[in-house]
Amino acid sequence: MRPSSGYRVELDALRRARDELRAAHPGPVALVGRSFGGRMCAFLAAQEPPDALVVVGHPISPPGRPRPRDEEALASVRCPTLVVQGDHDDLGPVAVLERISAGNPLIDLIVLSGAGHELGRHEGEAAEHVACWLDARLR
């Protein structure tokens, strides 16, 4: 599954970084990204599942600009996945992510009350969720 406009350069760079990390550090590898970076991580994970995937602030289908390929990619992941999203994120409606996570038992969705796409004062809370989740999954 590729994003509608391809993003070949970005996906290739992400793939190379992942491969270099695996070569240098044996053990589990998680793809972790925020916003556009998380979007690219989700596309790569749909093609080549990592040990875990974390997306913070997924710009999955902004209102009026649906991204069905983004939705398909996230829905099809075959690895433990955490999505952390603000309930006021105007680029990634929580309802879309709730629907997708309800259909894939590998996806955990954490919704941060009062947070928008730029997490602001919720960054620490998001980081704590990510750290705890990764610690539990990658032991």
One Martini backbone bead per residue (centre of mass of N, CA, C, O) as a GRO file, in nm:
protein
  139
    1MET     BB    1   0.093   0.039   0.026
    2ARG     BB    2   0.046   0.360  -0.113
    3PRO     BB    3   0.050   0.663  -0.146
    4SER     BB    4  -0.098   0.856  -0.381
    5SER     BB    5   0.197   1.019  -0.442
    6GLY     BB    6   0.412   0.787  -0.325
    7TYR     BB    7   0.683   0.869  -0.162
    8ARG     BB    8   0.953   0.721  -0.236
    9VAL     BB    9   1.181   0.877  -0.096
   10GLU     BB   10   1.074   0.855   0.196
   11LEU     BB   11   1.050   0.544   0.209
   12ASP     BB   12   1.346   0.481   0.141
   13ALA     BB   13   1.469   0.633   0.382
   14LEU     BB   14   1.323   0.472   0.601
   15ARG     BB   15   1.428   0.196   0.520
   16ARG     BB   16   1.729   0.257   0.559
   17ALA     BB   17   1.716   0.333   0.857
   18ARG     BB   18   1.607   0.064   0.954
   19ASP     BB   19   1.838  -0.115   0.844
   20GLU     BB   20   2.067   0.025   1.002
   21LEU     BB   21   1.955  -0.034   1.281
   22ARG     BB   22   1.950  -0.342   1.259
   23ALA     BB   23   2.258  -0.374   1.203
   24ALA     BB   24   2.354  -0.220   1.477
   25HIS     BB   25   2.077  -0.336   1.640
   26PRO     BB   26   1.987  -0.593   1.776
   27GLY     BB   27   1.650  -0.640   1.757
   28PRO     BB   28   1.394  -0.463   1.806
   29VAL     BB   29   1.181  -0.264   1.578
   30ALA     BB   30   1.054   0.063   1.569
   31LEU     BB   31   0.813   0.264   1.431
   32VAL     BB   32   0.835   0.629   1.464
   33GLY     BB   33   0.577   0.888   1.425
   34ARG     BB   34   0.494   1.228   1.326
   35SER     BB   35   0.259   1.274   1.132
   36PHE     BB   36   0.404   1.241   0.844
   37GLY     BB   37   0.596   1.029   0.966
   38GLY     BB   38   0.365   0.837   1.052
   39ARG     BB   39   0.249   0.795   0.776
   40MET     BB   40   0.503   0.658   0.659
   41CYS     BB   41   0.521   0.430   0.866
   42ALA     BB   42   0.248   0.302   0.790
   43PHE     BB   43   0.320   0.231   0.499
   44LEU     BB   44   0.563   0.051   0.563
   45ALA     BB   45   0.417  -0.145   0.760
   46ALA     BB   46   0.219  -0.254   0.542
   47GLN     BB   47   0.462  -0.383   0.375
   48GLU     BB   48   0.681  -0.394   0.640
   49PRO     BB   49   0.676  -0.530   0.926
   50PRO     BB   50   0.745  -0.450   1.225
   51ASP     BB   51   0.753  -0.491   1.564
   52ALA     BB   52   0.654  -0.181   1.567
   53LEU     BB   53   0.401   0.089   1.589
   54VAL     BB   54   0.410   0.458   1.590
   55VAL     BB   55   0.148   0.712   1.601
   56VAL     BB   56   0.153   1.072   1.607
   57GLY     BB   57  -0.067   1.248   1.461
   58HIS     BB   58  -0.260   1.146   1.233
   59PRO     BB   59  -0.321   1.258   0.890
   60ILE     BB   60  -0.551   1.068   0.757
   61SER     BB   61  -0.852   1.252   0.721
   62PRO     BB   62  -0.921   1.531   0.646
   63PRO     BB   63  -1.156   1.739   0.625
   64GLY     BB   64  -1.237   1.713   0.279
   65ARG     BB   65  -0.963   1.495   0.270
   66PRO     BB   66  -0.962   1.208   0.184
   67ARG     BB   67  -0.755   0.896   0.269
   68PRO     BB   68  -0.786   0.583   0.177
   69ARG     BB   69  -0.489   0.478   0.179
   70ASP     BB   70  -0.432   0.543   0.470
   71GLU     BB   71  -0.654   0.368   0.588
   72GLU     BB   72  -0.563   0.099   0.463
   73ALA     BB   73  -0.283   0.087   0.584
   74LEU     BB   74  -0.358   0.090   0.883
   75ALA     BB   75  -0.565  -0.150   0.873
   76SER     BB   76  -0.319  -0.360   0.760
   77VAL     BB   77  -0.161  -0.401   0.994
   78ARG     BB   78   0.088  -0.667   1.138
   79CYS     BB   79   0.137  -0.498   1.408
   80PRO     BB   80   0.200  -0.349   1.674
   81THR     BB   81  -0.015  -0.058   1.750
   82LEU     BB   82   0.019   0.298   1.805
   83VAL     BB   83  -0.224   0.560   1.861
   84VAL     BB   84  -0.186   0.914   1.902
   85GLN     BB   85  -0.466   1.137   1.972
   86GLY     BB   86  -0.633   1.419   1.940
   87ASP     BB   87  -0.963   1.537   1.985
   88HIS     BB   88  -0.860   1.822   1.812
   89ASP     BB   89  -0.771   1.699   1.542
   90ASP     BB   90  -0.787   1.844   1.215
   91LEU     BB   91  -0.622   1.597   1.050
   92GLY     BB   92  -0.734   1.355   1.263
   93PRO     BB   93  -0.999   1.190   1.308
   94VAL     BB   94  -1.105   0.991   1.557
   95ALA     BB   95  -1.331   0.832   1.413
   96VAL     BB   96  -1.146   0.696   1.209
   97LEU     BB   97  -0.960   0.554   1.419
   98GLU     BB   98  -1.181   0.394   1.561
   99ARG     BB   99  -1.267   0.227   1.320
  100ILE     BB  100  -0.993   0.097   1.260
  101SER     BB  101  -0.929  -0.022   1.547
  102ALA     BB  102  -1.188  -0.203   1.559
  103GLY     BB  103  -1.071  -0.383   1.297
  104ASN     BB  104  -0.782  -0.398   1.467
  105PRO     BB  105  -0.627  -0.569   1.729
  106LEU     BB  106  -0.328  -0.425   1.693
  107ILE     BB  107  -0.474  -0.154   1.770
  108ASP     BB  108  -0.391   0.123   1.967
  109LEU     BB  109  -0.593   0.384   2.115
  110ILE     BB  110  -0.505   0.720   2.206
  111VAL     BB  111  -0.686   0.983   2.363
  112LEU     BB  112  -0.636   1.330   2.390
  113SER     BB  113  -0.763   1.553   2.592
  114GLY     BB  114  -0.745   1.872   2.426
  115ALA     BB  115  -0.590   1.787   2.176
  116GLY     BB  116  -0.414   1.856   1.902
  117HIS     BB  117  -0.191   1.826   1.661
  118GLU     BB  118  -0.049   2.016   1.844
  119LEU     BB  119   0.003   1.910   2.160
  120GLY     BB  120   0.161   2.071   2.352
  121ARG     BB  121   0.087   2.008   2.682
  122HIS     BB  122   0.069   1.683   2.575
  123GLU     BB  123   0.355   1.568   2.515
  124GLY     BB  124   0.424   1.415   2.778
  125GLU     BB  125   0.186   1.221   2.769
  126ALA     BB  126   0.254   1.094   2.500
  127ALA     BB  127   0.540   0.994   2.573
  128GLU     BB  128   0.449   0.807   2.802
  129HIS     BB  129   0.275   0.618   2.635
  130VAL     BB  130   0.494   0.530   2.439
  131ALA     BB  131   0.702   0.417   2.639
  132CYS     BB  132   0.519   0.206   2.777
  133TRP     BB  133   0.432   0.053   2.525
  134LEU     BB  134   0.714  -0.025   2.421
  135ASP     BB  135   0.810  -0.172   2.673
  136ALA     BB  136   0.583  -0.394   2.658
  137ARG     BB  137   0.648  -0.493   2.347
  138LEU     BB  138   0.998  -0.503   2.346
  139ARG     BB  139   1.094  -0.735   2.557
   0.00000   0.00000   0.00000
